[in-house]
mmCIF file of C-alpha atoms and ligand atoms in Angstrom:
data_model
loop_
_atom_site.group_PDB
_atom_site.id
_atom_site.type_symbol
_atom_site.label_atom_id
_atom_site.label_comp_id
_atom_site.label_asym_id
_atom_site.label_seq_id
_atom_site.Cartn_x
_atom_site.Cartn_y
_atom_site.Cartn_z
ATOM 1 C CA MET V 1 -5.855 1.225 -26.708
ATOM 2 C CA ALA V 2 -6.567 5.394 -26.951
ATOM 3 C CA GLY V 3 -10.367 6.161 -27.469
ATOM 4 C CA VAL V 4 -11.077 2.750 -25.451
ATOM 5 C CA SER V 5 -9.041 1.350 -22.455
ATOM 6 C CA VAL V 6 -10.947 3.764 -19.639
ATOM 7 C CA GLN V 7 -11.057 2.970 -16.713
ATOM 8 C CA ALA V 8 -13.796 0.742 -17.039
ATOM 9 C CA PHE V 9 -12.572 -1.266 -19.527
ATOM 10 C CA ARG V 10 -9.207 -1.700 -17.768
ATOM 11 C CA ARG V 11 -11.082 -2.477 -14.662
ATOM 12 C CA GLN V 12 -13.411 -5.361 -16.536
ATOM 13 C CA GLY V 13 -10.294 -6.350 -18.071
ATOM 14 C CA ARG V 14 -8.667 -7.568 -14.677
ATOM 15 C CA ARG V 15 -11.835 -9.066 -13.742
ATOM 16 C CA TYR V 16 -11.554 -11.658 -16.427
ATOM 17 C CA GLY V 17 -8.281 -12.541 -15.940
ATOM 18 C CA ALA V 18 -6.018 -9.982 -17.277
ATOM 19 C CA GLY V 19 -2.540 -9.878 -15.461
ATOM 20 C CA LEU V 20 -1.680 -6.584 -16.450
ATOM 21 C CA VAL V 21 -3.840 -3.453 -17.665
ATOM 22 C CA CYS V 22 -2.658 -0.525 -19.635
ATOM 23 C CA SER V 23 -4.485 3.291 -19.798
ATOM 24 C CA GLU V 24 -4.914 4.950 -22.839
ATOM 25 C CA MET V 25 -1.791 7.281 -23.803
ATOM 26 C CA VAL V 26 -1.628 9.951 -22.088
ATOM 27 C CA SER V 27 0.024 13.410 -23.541
ATOM 28 C CA CYS V 28 2.984 14.990 -21.414
ATOM 29 C CA ALA V 29 2.462 17.899 -23.120
ATOM 30 C CA GLY V 30 -1.042 17.909 -21.804
ATOM 31 C CA LEU V 31 0.005 16.412 -18.736
ATOM 32 C CA GLU V 32 2.711 19.504 -18.234
ATOM 33 C CA HIS V 33 0.190 22.116 -18.891
ATOM 34 C CA ARG V 34 -2.302 20.572 -16.421
ATOM 35 C CA ASN V 35 -4.632 20.188 -19.065
ATOM 36 C CA GLU V 36 -7.783 19.318 -17.514
ATOM 37 C CA ARG V 37 -8.866 16.539 -20.205
ATOM 38 C CA THR V 38 -5.344 14.933 -19.721
ATOM 39 C CA LEU V 39 -5.295 14.933 -16.015
ATOM 40 C CA GLY V 40 -8.754 12.632 -16.365
ATOM 41 C CA TYR V 41 -6.966 10.351 -17.918
ATOM 42 C CA LEU V 42 -5.046 9.646 -14.776
ATOM 43 C CA ARG V 43 -7.703 8.475 -12.371
ATOM 44 C CA VAL V 44 -6.648 4.737 -11.093
ATOM 45 C CA GLY V 45 -9.285 2.495 -9.259
ATOM 46 C CA ARG V 46 -8.008 0.527 -6.642
ATOM 47 C CA ASP V 47 -9.107 -2.862 -8.365
ATOM 48 C CA GLU V 48 -6.836 -1.782 -11.154
ATOM 49 C CA HIS V 49 -3.439 -2.601 -10.313
ATOM 50 C CA PRO V 50 -0.929 -3.874 -11.051
ATOM 51 C CA LEU V 51 -1.588 -0.804 -13.661
ATOM 52 C CA ALA V 52 0.359 0.375 -16.367
ATOM 53 C CA ILE V 53 -0.016 4.046 -17.408
ATOM 54 C CA GLN V 54 1.344 5.098 -20.795
ATOM 55 C CA ILE V 55 2.631 8.441 -21.718
ATOM 56 C CA PHE V 56 4.245 10.075 -25.139
ATOM 57 C CA GLY V 57 5.630 12.982 -25.948
ATOM 58 C CA SER V 58 9.525 13.946 -27.431
ATOM 59 C CA GLU V 59 11.152 16.029 -24.988
ATOM 60 C CA PRO V 60 13.312 13.611 -22.480
ATOM 61 C CA GLY V 61 12.650 15.792 -19.973
ATOM 62 C CA VAL V 62 9.061 16.484 -20.361
ATOM 63 C CA MET V 63 8.853 12.851 -20.122
ATOM 64 C CA ALA V 64 10.184 12.328 -17.169
ATOM 65 C CA ASP V 65 8.240 14.801 -15.430
ATOM 66 C CA ALA V 66 5.141 13.367 -16.821
ATOM 67 C CA ALA V 67 6.340 9.986 -15.497
ATOM 68 C CA ARG V 68 6.936 11.046 -11.831
ATOM 69 C CA MET V 69 3.349 12.649 -12.012
ATOM 70 C CA VAL V 70 1.540 9.332 -13.461
ATOM 71 C CA VAL V 71 3.174 7.056 -10.518
ATOM 72 C CA ALA V 72 2.137 9.693 -8.039
ATOM 73 C CA ALA V 73 -1.432 8.892 -9.873
ATOM 74 C CA GLY V 74 -0.947 5.426 -9.102
ATOM 75 C CA ALA V 75 1.037 3.622 -12.367
ATOM 76 C CA ASP V 76 2.998 0.205 -11.216
ATOM 77 C CA ILE V 77 4.523 0.853 -14.549
ATOM 78 C CA VAL V 78 5.452 3.688 -16.581
ATOM 79 C CA ASP V 79 4.868 2.503 -20.360
ATOM 80 C CA ILE V 80 6.539 4.771 -23.082
ATOM 81 C CA ASN V 81 4.627 4.835 -26.540
ATOM 82 C CA PHE V 82 7.501 4.332 -29.497
ATOM 83 C CA GLY V 83 4.201 2.672 -31.726
ATOM 84 C CA CYS V 84 1.668 5.627 -32.151
ATOM 85 C CA PRO V 85 1.609 5.752 -35.971
ATOM 86 C CA VAL V 86 -1.448 8.682 -36.058
ATOM 87 C CA ARG V 87 -0.714 12.076 -37.767
ATOM 88 C CA LYS V 88 -1.190 14.228 -35.215
ATOM 89 C CA VAL V 89 1.216 12.491 -33.058
ATOM 90 C CA THR V 90 4.109 11.507 -35.184
ATOM 91 C CA LYS V 91 4.228 15.189 -36.842
ATOM 92 C CA THR V 92 5.222 16.347 -32.972
ATOM 93 C CA GLY V 93 8.296 13.572 -32.969
ATOM 94 C CA ALA V 94 6.570 11.692 -30.820
ATOM 95 C CA GLY V 95 5.069 7.676 -31.227
ATOM 96 C CA ALA V 96 6.760 5.648 -33.852
ATOM 97 C CA THR V 97 8.761 8.499 -35.733
ATOM 98 C CA LEU V 98 10.908 8.063 -32.410
ATOM 99 C CA LEU V 99 11.856 4.726 -33.593
ATOM 100 C CA ASP V 100 13.696 6.273 -36.410
ATOM 101 C CA ASP V 101 15.672 8.623 -33.823
ATOM 102 C CA PRO V 102 17.326 5.855 -31.508
ATOM 103 C CA ASP V 103 19.134 8.630 -30.129
ATOM 104 C CA ARG V 104 16.479 10.387 -29.079
ATOM 105 C CA ALA V 105 13.777 7.574 -27.892
ATOM 106 C CA SER V 106 17.154 6.072 -25.542
ATOM 107 C CA ALA V 107 17.371 9.618 -24.307
ATOM 108 C CA ILE V 108 13.668 9.474 -23.166
ATOM 109 C CA VAL V 109 14.015 5.991 -21.865
ATOM 110 C CA GLY V 110 16.913 6.839 -19.950
ATOM 111 C CA ALA V 111 15.115 10.277 -18.246
ATOM 112 C CA VAL V 112 11.968 8.204 -17.645
ATOM 113 C CA ALA V 113 13.895 5.497 -15.954
ATOM 114 C CA ASP V 114 15.832 7.821 -13.928
ATOM 115 C CA ALA V 115 12.548 9.989 -12.832
ATOM 116 C CA VAL V 116 10.885 6.870 -11.224
ATOM 117 C CA ASP V 117 11.349 3.855 -8.659
ATOM 118 C CA VAL V 118 8.714 1.712 -10.584
ATOM 119 C CA PRO V 119 9.692 -0.299 -14.054
ATOM 120 C CA VAL V 120 9.521 1.510 -17.467
ATOM 121 C CA SER V 121 8.326 -0.613 -20.430
ATOM 122 C CA VAL V 122 8.272 0.256 -24.269
ATOM 123 C CA LYS V 123 5.775 -0.137 -26.940
ATOM 124 C CA MET V 124 6.756 -0.188 -30.134
ATOM 125 C CA ARG V 125 5.965 -0.770 -33.778
ATOM 126 C CA ARG V 126 8.485 -2.821 -36.110
ATOM 127 C CA GLY V 127 9.460 0.343 -37.673
ATOM 128 C CA LEU V 128 8.331 3.165 -39.792
ATOM 129 C CA GLU V 129 8.032 1.546 -43.596
ATOM 130 C CA ASN V 130 6.581 -1.676 -44.446
ATOM 131 C CA GLY V 131 9.052 -4.313 -44.298
ATOM 132 C CA SER V 132 11.419 -2.046 -41.961
ATOM 133 C CA ARG V 133 13.443 -4.064 -39.017
ATOM 134 C CA ALA V 134 14.068 -1.039 -36.972
ATOM 135 C CA CYS V 135 12.771 -2.620 -33.586
ATOM 136 C CA LEU V 136 15.627 -5.205 -33.809
ATOM 137 C CA GLN V 137 17.933 -2.525 -33.528
ATOM 138 C CA VAL V 138 15.727 0.140 -31.533
ATOM 139 C CA GLY V 139 14.872 -2.196 -28.865
ATOM 140 C CA PRO V 140 18.495 -3.649 -27.197
ATOM 141 C CA ARG V 141 19.643 0.365 -26.796
ATOM 142 C CA LEU V 142 16.456 0.645 -25.361
ATOM 143 C CA VAL V 143 17.066 -2.093 -22.652
ATOM 144 C CA GLU V 144 20.076 -0.561 -22.210
ATOM 145 C CA ALA V 145 19.018 2.717 -21.580
ATOM 146 C CA GLY V 146 16.601 1.606 -18.784
ATOM 147 C CA ALA V 147 13.759 -0.605 -20.551
ATOM 148 C CA ALA V 148 12.844 -3.150 -18.298
ATOM 149 C CA THR V 149 10.317 -4.802 -21.227
ATOM 150 C CA LEU V 150 9.366 -4.354 -24.564
ATOM 151 C CA THR V 151 6.400 -4.683 -26.233
ATOM 152 C CA LEU V 152 6.386 -5.319 -30.017
ATOM 153 C CA HIS V 153 3.669 -4.706 -32.360
ATOM 154 C CA PRO V 154 5.349 -5.953 -35.208
ATOM 155 C CA ARG V 155 3.105 -3.889 -37.723
ATOM 156 C CA SER V 156 4.606 -0.920 -39.205
ATOM 157 C CA ALA V 157 3.377 2.396 -38.542
ATOM 158 C CA ARG V 158 2.474 2.506 -42.558
ATOM 159 C CA GLN V 159 0.469 -0.560 -41.877
ATOM 160 C CA MET V 160 -1.314 1.335 -39.013
ATOM 161 C CA TYR V 161 -3.776 -2.350 -38.400
ATOM 162 C CA THR V 162 -3.700 -3.846 -41.914
ATOM 163 C CA GLY V 163 -2.534 -7.230 -42.679
ATOM 164 C CA GLU V 164 -1.063 -9.497 -40.068
ATOM 165 C CA ALA V 165 1.112 -8.911 -37.126
ATOM 166 C CA ASP V 166 4.322 -10.511 -38.109
ATOM 167 C CA HIS V 167 5.885 -12.339 -35.085
ATOM 168 C CA SER V 168 8.921 -13.646 -36.704
ATOM 169 C CA LEU V 169 10.506 -10.245 -35.538
ATOM 170 C CA THR V 170 8.877 -11.015 -32.053
ATOM 171 C CA ALA V 171 10.877 -13.762 -32.149
ATOM 172 C CA GLU V 172 14.023 -12.570 -33.160
ATOM 173 C CA LEU V 173 13.766 -9.970 -30.344
ATOM 174 C CA VAL V 174 13.381 -12.163 -27.817
ATOM 175 C CA GLU V 175 16.820 -13.767 -28.712
ATOM 176 C CA LEU V 176 18.599 -10.249 -28.717
ATOM 177 C CA VAL V 177 17.476 -8.534 -25.490
ATOM 178 C CA ASP V 178 17.253 -10.261 -21.721
ATOM 179 C CA VAL V 179 14.691 -9.001 -20.615
ATOM 180 C CA PRO V 180 10.795 -10.110 -20.646
ATOM 181 C CA VAL V 181 9.741 -9.233 -24.455
ATOM 182 C CA ILE V 182 5.293 -9.297 -24.867
ATOM 183 C CA ALA V 183 4.001 -10.062 -27.684
ATOM 184 C CA SER V 184 1.417 -7.513 -29.170
ATOM 185 C CA GLY V 185 -1.135 -8.408 -32.154
ATOM 186 C CA ASP V 186 -3.885 -10.542 -33.905
ATOM 187 C CA VAL V 187 -3.912 -12.421 -30.345
ATOM 188 C CA THR V 188 -7.682 -13.234 -29.966
ATOM 189 C CA SER V 189 -7.644 -16.691 -28.374
ATOM 190 C CA ARG V 190 -6.145 -19.136 -26.228
ATOM 191 C CA ALA V 191 -5.267 -21.068 -29.456
ATOM 192 C CA ARG V 192 -3.703 -18.177 -31.103
ATOM 193 C CA ALA V 193 -1.715 -16.870 -27.486
ATOM 194 C CA GLN V 194 -0.140 -20.487 -27.185
ATOM 195 C CA SER V 195 1.334 -20.417 -30.573
ATOM 196 C CA VAL V 196 2.274 -16.773 -30.503
ATOM 197 C CA LEU V 197 4.168 -17.847 -26.984
ATOM 198 C CA ALA V 198 5.695 -21.029 -28.337
ATOM 199 C CA THR V 199 7.064 -19.600 -31.867
ATOM 200 C CA THR V 200 8.774 -16.475 -30.308
ATOM 201 C CA GLY V 201 9.526 -17.149 -26.707
ATOM 202 C CA ALA V 202 7.815 -14.345 -25.884
ATOM 203 C CA ALA V 203 7.075 -13.810 -21.677
ATOM 204 C CA ALA V 204 3.332 -12.718 -22.056
ATOM 205 C CA VAL V 205 0.574 -11.663 -25.307
ATOM 206 C CA MET V 206 -1.023 -8.141 -24.890
ATOM 207 C CA VAL V 207 -4.772 -8.370 -26.246
ATOM 208 C CA GLY V 208 -6.096 -5.076 -27.804
ATOM 209 C CA ARG V 209 -8.955 -5.372 -29.934
ATOM 210 C CA GLY V 210 -10.019 -8.757 -28.861
ATOM 211 C CA ALA V 211 -11.304 -7.658 -26.009
ATOM 212 C CA GLN V 212 -13.530 -4.781 -27.068
ATOM 213 C CA GLY V 213 -16.580 -5.472 -26.374
ATOM 214 C CA ASN V 214 -15.809 -9.022 -25.594
ATOM 215 C CA PRO V 215 -13.958 -9.920 -22.072
ATOM 216 C CA TRP V 216 -15.088 -13.273 -22.272
ATOM 217 C CA ALA V 217 -12.313 -13.320 -24.619
ATOM 218 C CA LEU V 218 -10.017 -12.759 -21.997
ATOM 219 C CA ARG V 219 -11.424 -15.538 -19.956
ATOM 220 C CA GLU V 220 -11.272 -18.097 -22.722
ATOM 221 C CA ILE V 221 -7.195 -17.315 -23.415
ATOM 222 C CA VAL V 222 -6.712 -17.381 -19.270
ATOM 223 C CA ASP V 223 -8.887 -20.291 -18.655
ATOM 224 C CA GLY V 224 -9.635 -22.243 -21.684
ATOM 225 C CA ASP V 225 -13.638 -21.116 -20.763
ATOM 226 C CA GLY V 226 -15.066 -20.626 -24.043
ATOM 227 C CA ALA V 227 -19.066 -20.317 -22.701
ATOM 228 C CA GLU V 228 -20.360 -17.948 -24.979
ATOM 229 C CA PRO V 229 -22.001 -15.449 -22.721
ATOM 230 C CA SER V 230 -25.877 -15.462 -22.029
ATOM 231 C CA ARG V 231 -27.715 -12.281 -23.539
ATOM 232 C CA GLU V 232 -28.251 -11.276 -19.853
ATOM 233 C CA GLU V 233 -24.391 -11.397 -18.997
ATOM 234 C CA VAL V 234 -23.915 -9.731 -22.259
ATOM 235 C CA ALA V 235 -26.494 -6.655 -21.214
ATOM 236 C CA ALA V 236 -25.625 -7.018 -17.925
ATOM 237 C CA GLU V 237 -21.471 -6.015 -18.730
ATOM 238 C CA LEU V 238 -22.732 -3.323 -20.598
ATOM 239 C CA ILE V 239 -24.612 -1.740 -18.576
ATOM 240 C CA LEU V 240 -22.197 -1.770 -15.956
ATOM 241 C CA PHE V 241 -19.515 -0.386 -18.648
ATOM 242 C CA ILE V 242 -22.317 2.064 -19.851
ATOM 243 C CA ARG V 243 -22.355 3.093 -15.666
ATOM 244 C CA GLU V 244 -18.920 3.424 -14.946
ATOM 245 C CA THR V 245 -18.227 5.369 -18.348
ATOM 246 C CA VAL V 246 -20.928 8.435 -17.552
ATOM 247 C CA ARG V 247 -19.291 8.487 -14.146
ATOM 248 C CA GLU V 248 -15.607 8.570 -15.344
ATOM 249 C CA LEU V 249 -16.385 11.057 -18.218
ATOM 250 C CA GLY V 250 -20.153 12.487 -17.820
ATOM 251 C CA GLU V 251 -22.778 11.655 -19.754
ATOM 252 C CA HIS V 252 -22.343 14.210 -22.381
ATOM 253 C CA ARG V 253 -18.959 12.839 -23.846
ATOM 254 C CA ALA V 254 -20.088 9.228 -22.479
ATOM 255 C CA SER V 255 -22.711 9.054 -24.706
ATOM 256 C CA GLY V 256 -20.919 9.898 -27.908
ATOM 257 C CA PHE V 257 -17.587 7.728 -26.815
ATOM 258 C CA LEU V 258 -20.277 4.524 -25.629
ATOM 259 C CA LYS V 259 -21.661 3.825 -29.152
ATOM 260 C CA LYS V 260 -18.949 1.864 -30.626
ATOM 261 C CA PHE V 261 -18.986 -0.136 -27.676
ATOM 262 C CA TYR V 262 -22.570 -0.731 -28.124
ATOM 263 C CA GLY V 263 -21.801 -2.327 -31.720
ATOM 264 C CA TRP V 264 -18.764 -4.460 -30.375
ATOM 265 C CA TYR V 265 -20.694 -6.132 -27.147
ATOM 266 C CA LEU V 266 -24.450 -6.327 -29.121
ATOM 267 C CA GLY V 267 -23.036 -7.939 -32.253
ATOM 268 C CA ARG V 268 -21.325 -11.225 -32.583
ATOM 269 C CA GLY V 269 -24.682 -12.270 -33.063
ATOM 270 C CA ARG V 270 -25.735 -12.123 -29.557
ATOM 271 C CA PHE V 271 -28.522 -9.810 -30.561
ATOM 272 C CA PRO V 272 -30.112 -9.060 -33.939
ATOM 273 C CA ARG V 273 -28.746 -5.959 -35.637
ATOM 274 C CA PRO V 274 -31.858 -4.078 -36.041
ATOM 275 C CA PHE V 275 -31.675 -3.664 -32.276
ATOM 276 C CA LYS V 276 -28.318 -3.142 -32.571
ATOM 277 C CA GLN V 277 -29.132 0.044 -34.892
ATOM 278 C CA GLU V 278 -31.780 1.177 -32.650
ATOM 279 C CA ILE V 279 -29.151 1.255 -29.777
ATOM 280 C CA VAL V 280 -26.475 3.452 -31.231
ATOM 281 C CA GLN V 281 -29.642 6.171 -32.093
ATOM 282 C CA LEU V 282 -30.550 6.335 -28.510
ATOM 283 C CA GLU V 283 -29.671 9.963 -27.439
ATOM 284 C CA THR V 284 -28.966 9.036 -23.579
ATOM 285 C CA THR V 285 -27.407 6.500 -21.988
ATOM 286 C CA ASP V 286 -30.654 6.180 -19.727
ATOM 287 C CA GLU V 287 -32.674 5.259 -22.420
ATOM 288 C CA VAL V 288 -30.222 2.489 -23.465
ATOM 289 C CA VAL V 289 -29.976 1.044 -20.281
ATOM 290 C CA THR V 290 -33.866 1.189 -20.276
ATOM 291 C CA ARG V 291 -33.626 -0.512 -24.014
ATOM 292 C CA LEU V 292 -31.120 -3.167 -22.144
ATOM 293 C CA PHE V 293 -33.061 -4.035 -19.580
ATOM 294 C CA ALA V 294 -36.396 -4.472 -21.560
ATOM 295 C CA ALA V 295 -34.364 -6.488 -24.320
ATOM 296 C CA ALA V 296 -32.870 -9.162 -21.095
ATOM 297 C CA PRO V 297 -34.657 -8.839 -18.065
ATOM 298 C CA GLY V 298 -32.496 -11.250 -16.219
ATOM 299 C CA ALA V 299 -29.705 -8.711 -16.737
ATOM 300 C CA ALA V 300 -30.937 -6.823 -14.035
ATOM 301 C CA LEU V 301 -29.865 -9.813 -11.252
ATOM 302 C CA VAL V 302 -26.887 -9.916 -13.008
ATOM 303 C CA VAL V 303 -25.707 -6.128 -12.744
ATOM 304 C CA GLU V 304 -26.644 -5.868 -9.122
ATOM 305 C CA GLN V 305 -23.949 -9.010 -8.127
ATOM 306 C CA LEU V 306 -21.170 -6.975 -10.304
ATOM 307 C CA GLU V 307 -22.272 -3.963 -8.674
ATOM 308 C CA ALA V 308 -22.311 -5.462 -5.516
ATOM 309 C CA GLU V 309 -18.658 -6.912 -5.716
ATOM 310 C CA LEU V 310 -17.189 -3.904 -7.152
ATOM 311 C CA PRO V 311 -15.146 -2.050 -4.351
ATOM 312 C CA ASP V 312 -16.693 1.720 -3.833
ATOM 313 C CA PRO V 313 -15.898 3.827 -6.709
ATOM 314 C CA THR V 314 -15.002 6.744 -3.873
ATOM 315 C CA ASP V 315 -12.170 4.501 -2.927
ATOM 316 C CA GLU V 316 -10.163 6.366 -5.996
ATOM 317 C CA ILE V 317 -7.032 7.520 -5.088
ATOM 318 C CA LEU V 318 -7.393 11.358 -5.951
ATOM 319 C CA LEU V 319 -4.347 13.754 -6.176
ATOM 320 C CA ASP V 320 -4.294 16.460 -3.815
ATOM 321 C CA SER V 321 -2.692 19.085 -6.231
ATOM 322 C CA MET V 322 -4.557 18.132 -9.280
ATOM 323 C CA PRO V 323 -8.276 18.951 -10.147
ATOM 324 C CA ILE V 324 -9.063 15.586 -11.019
ATOM 325 C CA SER V 325 -13.629 14.799 -9.829
ATOM 326 C CA ILE V 326 -14.273 11.530 -9.894
ATOM 327 C CA TYR V 327 -17.528 12.465 -10.777
ATOM 328 C CA GLY V 328 -17.984 13.729 -14.584
ATOM 329 C CA GLY V 329 -15.922 16.191 -16.687
ATOM 330 C CA GLY V 330 -11.759 15.487 -16.723
HETATM 331 C C1 FMN D 1 -8.627 2.123 -31.129
HETATM 332 C C2 FMN D 1 -7.191 1.793 -31.169
HETATM 333 C C3 FMN D 1 -6.434 2.235 -29.926
HETATM 334 C C4 FMN D 1 -4.925 2.090 -29.948
HETATM 335 N N1 FMN D 1 -4.099 2.920 -28.681
HETATM 336 C C5 FMN D 1 -2.948 2.446 -28.500
HETATM 337 C C6 FMN D 1 -2.094 3.239 -27.576
HETATM 338 O O1 FMN D 1 -2.884 4.393 -27.185
HETATM 339 N N2 FMN D 1 -1.054 2.924 -26.951
HETATM 340 C C7 FMN D 1 -0.422 1.704 -27.663
HETATM 341 O O2 FMN D 1 0.612 1.780 -27.790
HETATM 342 N N3 FMN D 1 -1.040 1.067 -28.773
HETATM 343 C C8 FMN D 1 -1.987 1.466 -29.071
HETATM 344 N N4 FMN D 1 -2.831 0.560 -30.155
HETATM 345 C C9 FMN D 1 -2.622 -0.570 -30.476
HETATM 346 C C10 FMN D 1 -2.739 -1.826 -29.886
HETATM 347 O O3 FMN D 1 -2.012 -1.399 -28.165
HETATM 348 C C11 FMN D 1 -2.041 -3.473 -30.061
HETATM 349 O O4 FMN D 1 -0.882 -3.287 -30.191
HETATM 350 C C12 FMN D 1 -2.575 -3.261 -31.577
HETATM 351 O O5 FMN D 1 -3.664 -3.019 -32.013
HETATM 352 C C13 FMN D 1 -2.429 -4.775 -32.146
HETATM 353 O O6 FMN D 1 -2.863 -5.981 -30.812
HETATM 354 P P1 FMN D 1 -4.521 -6.404 -31.635
HETATM 355 O O7 FMN D 1 -4.516 -6.869 -32.605
HETATM 356 O O8 FMN D 1 -4.437 -7.329 -29.993
HETATM 357 O O9 FMN D 1 -5.346 -5.179 -31.209
HETATM 358 C C14 FMN D 1 -4.215 0.681 -30.276
HETATM 359 C C15 FMN D 1 -4.962 0.323 -31.173
HETATM 360 C C16 FMN D 1 -6.277 0.308 -31.283
HETATM 361 C C17 FMN D 1 -6.923 -0.467 -32.347
#
């Protein structure tokens, strides 16, 4: 998820039971021009694998070059974005618009699949307009072109995130293709995951918003362990997330980026609303961490334990030819 699936989020997802995690979408044009911020998306931690890195773009050749770069960075799967509904992306002919151009979409998948030795997957929406069934026409062609799996988020691009994901389309897609289909959309609990798997025949579910500030949802989905986290656990996970994100993005970017996460972690009745509001207004992440420790002193021990279990960040794979610094910037 763009603006969400930073490395800290992915590593956390793996710790809580996700079988596979995926990067934010990475612009193939940004990679082509060696844009420093884009290259920053390619930092891969040792404990993230298996990891998919998602790329977006509209030119088959440029997408193929981008795919080679993300595999060199450590991706186990190259995922192609045919789902992004945001105008900034669709006006360049990338993302969900490609569902309206099956020839080009197939050419992209073919070029990417030829370029790399790892599996290539595609993430799609149902189509551009409400009620569209474009994914059912395009999906089988993408498999023919070399897609090893398809993930369907059965909302239209026009819907953005409103309404409900219509997983009856996921079931139809499963019938049409002989590769695993992953169901994405509104999976927030074990019961929901089981019902989507049972009614669609999908091979797996993908969890997005349900895991934002709530890795415990993944544990519940995977293990059925629905225990609510204690305040100390919530504060500790948030503190670890803050520290890792500052390391990844630098204090300047991280302090703004993290604000939405404060609401996600501290909401759900876990902390009083005025506390959440106070945290969001603090300027530096150091102040936030200090305030969290003051509110949940027992978190210190939990953070210590969590940090002791994490691999050394200097173990990250770095690309010699790319200006990727593990500390800050990017
Ligand atoms: C903030 C945000 C960013 C997202 N970014 C991406 C993205 O970069 N690539 C992608 O394939 N889907 C992206 N999605 C869509 C999700 O992967 C997922 O398909 C969708 O949110 C429905 O699943 P959910 O109900 O579990 O969140 C994004 C969703 C959100 C809310």
